[in-house]
Coordinates of C-alpha atoms in Angstrom, one line a residue:
M1 CA 0.0 0.0 0.0
P2 CA 1.8 3.2 -1.1
R3 CA 1.5 6.3 1.1
Q4 CA 2.8 9.8 0.6
L5 CA 5.0 11.3 3.3
I6 CA 3.6 14.8 3.8
R7 CA 5.3 17.5 5.9
E8 CA 3.4 20.6 7.2
V9 CA 4.5 23.9 5.7
R10 CA 2.6 25.8 8.4
T11 CA 1.9 24.7 11.9
P12 CA -1.7 23.5 12.3
L13 CA -4.0 25.4 14.6
P14 CA -4.9 23.4 17.7
M15 CA -8.5 22.5 18.6
E16 CA -10.6 25.0 20.5
A17 CA -14.0 24.7 22.0
G18 CA -16.4 24.1 19.2
K19 CA -13.6 24.2 16.5
P20 CA -11.7 21.2 15.1
K21 CA -7.9 21.2 14.6
R22 CA -7.2 23.2 11.4
Y23 CA -4.7 22.4 8.8
D24 CA -3.4 24.6 6.0
Y25 CA -3.9 23.2 2.6
H26 CA -0.2 23.8 1.7
Y27 CA 2.1 20.9 2.4
E28 CA 5.5 19.6 1.3
R29 CA 5.7 16.2 -0.3
N30 CA 8.5 14.3 1.4
G31 CA 8.5 11.1 -0.7
V32 CA 6.5 7.9 -0.8
V33 CA 6.7 4.7 1.2
N34 CA 5.2 1.3 0.5
L35 CA 3.5 -0.5 3.4
P36 CA 3.1 -4.2 2.8
V37 CA 0.7 -5.7 5.3
F38 CA 1.0 -9.4 6.3
F39 CA -2.1 -10.7 8.1
E40 CA -2.9 -14.0 9.7
P41 CA -6.7 -13.7 9.9
L42 CA -7.6 -16.6 12.2
A43 CA -4.9 -15.6 14.8
G44 CA -5.8 -12.0 14.6
W45 CA -2.1 -11.1 14.0
R46 CA -0.7 -8.7 11.5
T47 CA 2.6 -6.9 10.8
V48 CA 3.3 -3.9 8.6
M49 CA 6.7 -3.3 7.0
T50 CA 7.8 0.0 5.7
R51 CA 9.8 0.1 2.4
E52 CA 10.9 2.9 0.2
R53 CA 10.0 1.1 -3.0
R54 CA 7.9 -1.8 -4.2
T55 CA 10.3 -4.0 -6.1
K56 CA 10.9 -7.7 -6.3
I57 CA 14.0 -7.2 -4.2
D58 CA 11.9 -5.4 -1.5
W59 CA 9.3 -8.2 -1.6
A60 CA 12.1 -10.8 -1.1
H61 CA 13.5 -9.0 1.9
C62 CA 10.0 -8.6 3.4
M63 CA 9.3 -12.3 2.9
R64 CA 12.7 -13.3 4.5
R65 CA 11.9 -11.1 7.5
L66 CA 8.4 -12.6 7.7
L67 CA 9.6 -16.2 7.5
D68 CA 12.7 -15.8 9.7
R69 CA 11.5 -13.4 12.4
H70 CA 7.8 -14.2 12.7
Y71 CA 7.6 -17.9 11.6
P72 CA 11.1 -19.3 12.4
D73 CA 9.9 -22.8 13.4
A74 CA 7.3 -23.2 10.6
E75 CA 8.3 -25.7 7.9
K76 CA 5.8 -24.2 5.4
V77 CA 4.1 -20.9 5.4
I78 CA 1.0 -20.6 3.2
L79 CA 0.8 -17.1 1.7
V80 CA -2.4 -15.8 0.0
M81 CA -1.6 -12.7 -2.1
D82 CA -3.2 -10.6 -4.8
N83 CA -3.2 -12.1 -8.3
L84 CA -1.9 -8.7 -9.6
C85 CA 1.3 -9.0 -7.6
A86 CA 4.1 -10.0 -10.0
Y87 CA 6.3 -11.3 -7.2
G88 CA 7.0 -14.9 -6.4
P89 CA 9.8 -17.3 -5.5
S90 CA 11.9 -16.2 -8.4
S91 CA 12.4 -12.8 -6.6
F92 CA 14.4 -14.6 -3.9
Y93 CA 17.0 -15.6 -6.6
E94 CA 17.3 -12.0 -7.6
A95 CA 17.8 -10.8 -4.1
F96 CA 19.9 -13.5 -2.4
A97 CA 22.5 -16.2 -3.0
P98 CA 21.1 -19.4 -4.5
E99 CA 21.3 -21.4 -1.2
E100 CA 19.4 -18.7 0.7
A101 CA 16.9 -18.2 -2.1
C102 CA 16.2 -22.0 -2.2
R103 CA 15.8 -22.2 1.6
L104 CA 13.2 -19.4 1.5
A105 CA 11.3 -20.6 -1.6
Q106 CA 11.0 -24.1 -0.1
R107 CA 9.3 -22.7 3.1
L108 CA 6.7 -20.8 1.1
E109 CA 3.5 -22.0 -0.5
I110 CA 1.9 -19.2 -2.5
H111 CA -1.8 -19.0 -3.5
Y112 CA -3.2 -16.1 -5.5
T113 CA -6.6 -14.6 -5.2
P114 CA -8.7 -15.0 -8.3
E115 CA -8.3 -12.5 -11.1
H116 CA -10.7 -9.5 -10.4
G117 CA -11.1 -10.9 -7.0
S118 CA -8.6 -8.9 -4.9
W119 CA -11.5 -8.1 -2.6
L120 CA -11.0 -11.7 -1.4
N121 CA -7.6 -10.7 0.0
M122 CA -8.2 -10.2 3.7
A123 CA -5.1 -7.9 3.8
E124 CA -7.2 -5.4 1.9
I125 CA -9.5 -5.3 4.9
E126 CA -6.5 -4.6 7.1
N127 CA -5.3 -1.9 4.7
S128 CA -8.6 -0.2 4.9
A129 CA -8.6 -0.3 8.7
M130 CA -5.1 1.0 8.9
A131 CA -5.9 3.8 6.5
R132 CA -8.8 4.9 8.7
Q133 CA -7.3 4.3 12.1
C134 CA -3.7 5.2 11.6
L135 CA -3.0 7.0 8.3
S136 CA -5.7 9.6 8.1
R137 CA -3.4 12.5 8.8
R138 CA -0.2 13.9 7.5
I139 CA 2.9 11.8 8.3
P140 CA 6.1 13.6 7.5
E141 CA 8.9 11.0 7.6
K142 CA 9.6 7.3 7.1
Q143 CA 10.6 6.8 10.7
V144 CA 7.4 8.4 12.0
M145 CA 5.4 6.1 9.6
E146 CA 7.2 3.1 10.9
E147 CA 6.5 4.1 14.5
E148 CA 2.8 4.8 13.8
T149 CA 2.2 1.6 11.8
S150 CA 4.0 -0.5 14.4
A151 CA 2.0 0.9 17.2
W152 CA -1.2 0.4 15.2
S153 CA -0.4 -3.3 14.4
K154 CA 0.6 -3.9 18.0
R155 CA -2.7 -2.5 19.2
R156 CA -4.7 -4.5 16.7
N157 CA -2.8 -7.7 17.6
E158 CA -3.4 -7.1 21.3
E159 CA -7.1 -6.6 20.6
G160 CA -7.0 -9.9 18.6
A161 CA -8.8 -8.2 15.7
A162 CA -9.5 -11.1 13.4
A163 CA -11.3 -11.3 10.1
N164 CA -14.8 -12.7 10.4
W165 CA -14.8 -14.3 7.0
R166 CA -18.2 -15.5 5.9
F167 CA -17.5 -16.4 2.3
R168 CA -17.7 -20.2 2.3
T169 CA -16.6 -22.6 -0.4
E170 CA -20.2 -23.3 -1.4
D171 CA -20.7 -19.6 -1.9
A172 CA -17.5 -19.3 -4.0
R173 CA -18.7 -22.2 -6.3
I174 CA -21.8 -20.1 -7.1
K175 CA -20.4 -16.6 -7.2
L176 CA -17.1 -17.6 -9.0
R177 CA -18.5 -20.5 -11.0
R178 CA -16.5 -19.4 -14.1
L179 CA -13.3 -20.1 -12.2
Y180 CA -14.3 -23.7 -11.3
P181 CA -13.8 -26.4 -13.9
N182 CA -16.9 -28.2 -15.2
I183 CA -16.3 -31.9 -14.7
D184 CA -19.8 -33.0 -15.6
G185 CA -19.1 -32.8 -19.3

């Protein structure tokens, strides 16, 4: 999820009785960061990483951090990600030595959401919550963005905010029938 870093040009006026905090419409653009969100919906756990770009190399480093720091004992991690994402295990080979790339690729099982079905990606729900609860103001620097998103994900994790997913396989077979093979002939 890309976000602009926006610095105030003029100091906002504080809230007063009956008046909200007021911002000047002038601002200084201070770059862009990418905020990949990793979400384990049944456990109610998520983490947000802050990257300056959104490249295959960045994706590979995020995945290594996810696998080694958050799931060090897991033999296999199942990752569901947006179909539009062009990244995959080959990204590891561009970022790391072959031995390390192979180690990471073997620990990862990737499933993609259906084409035109990114709404099935539960991380999108988390992106929306993060945008409303954490990013709805001007954030000037990458370090502040990291602190804010880290505090947000920590609070959401402590709350155990899980996804209440109601889309069942039977519903998918009806709504997404064009994606399921017809074995009746």
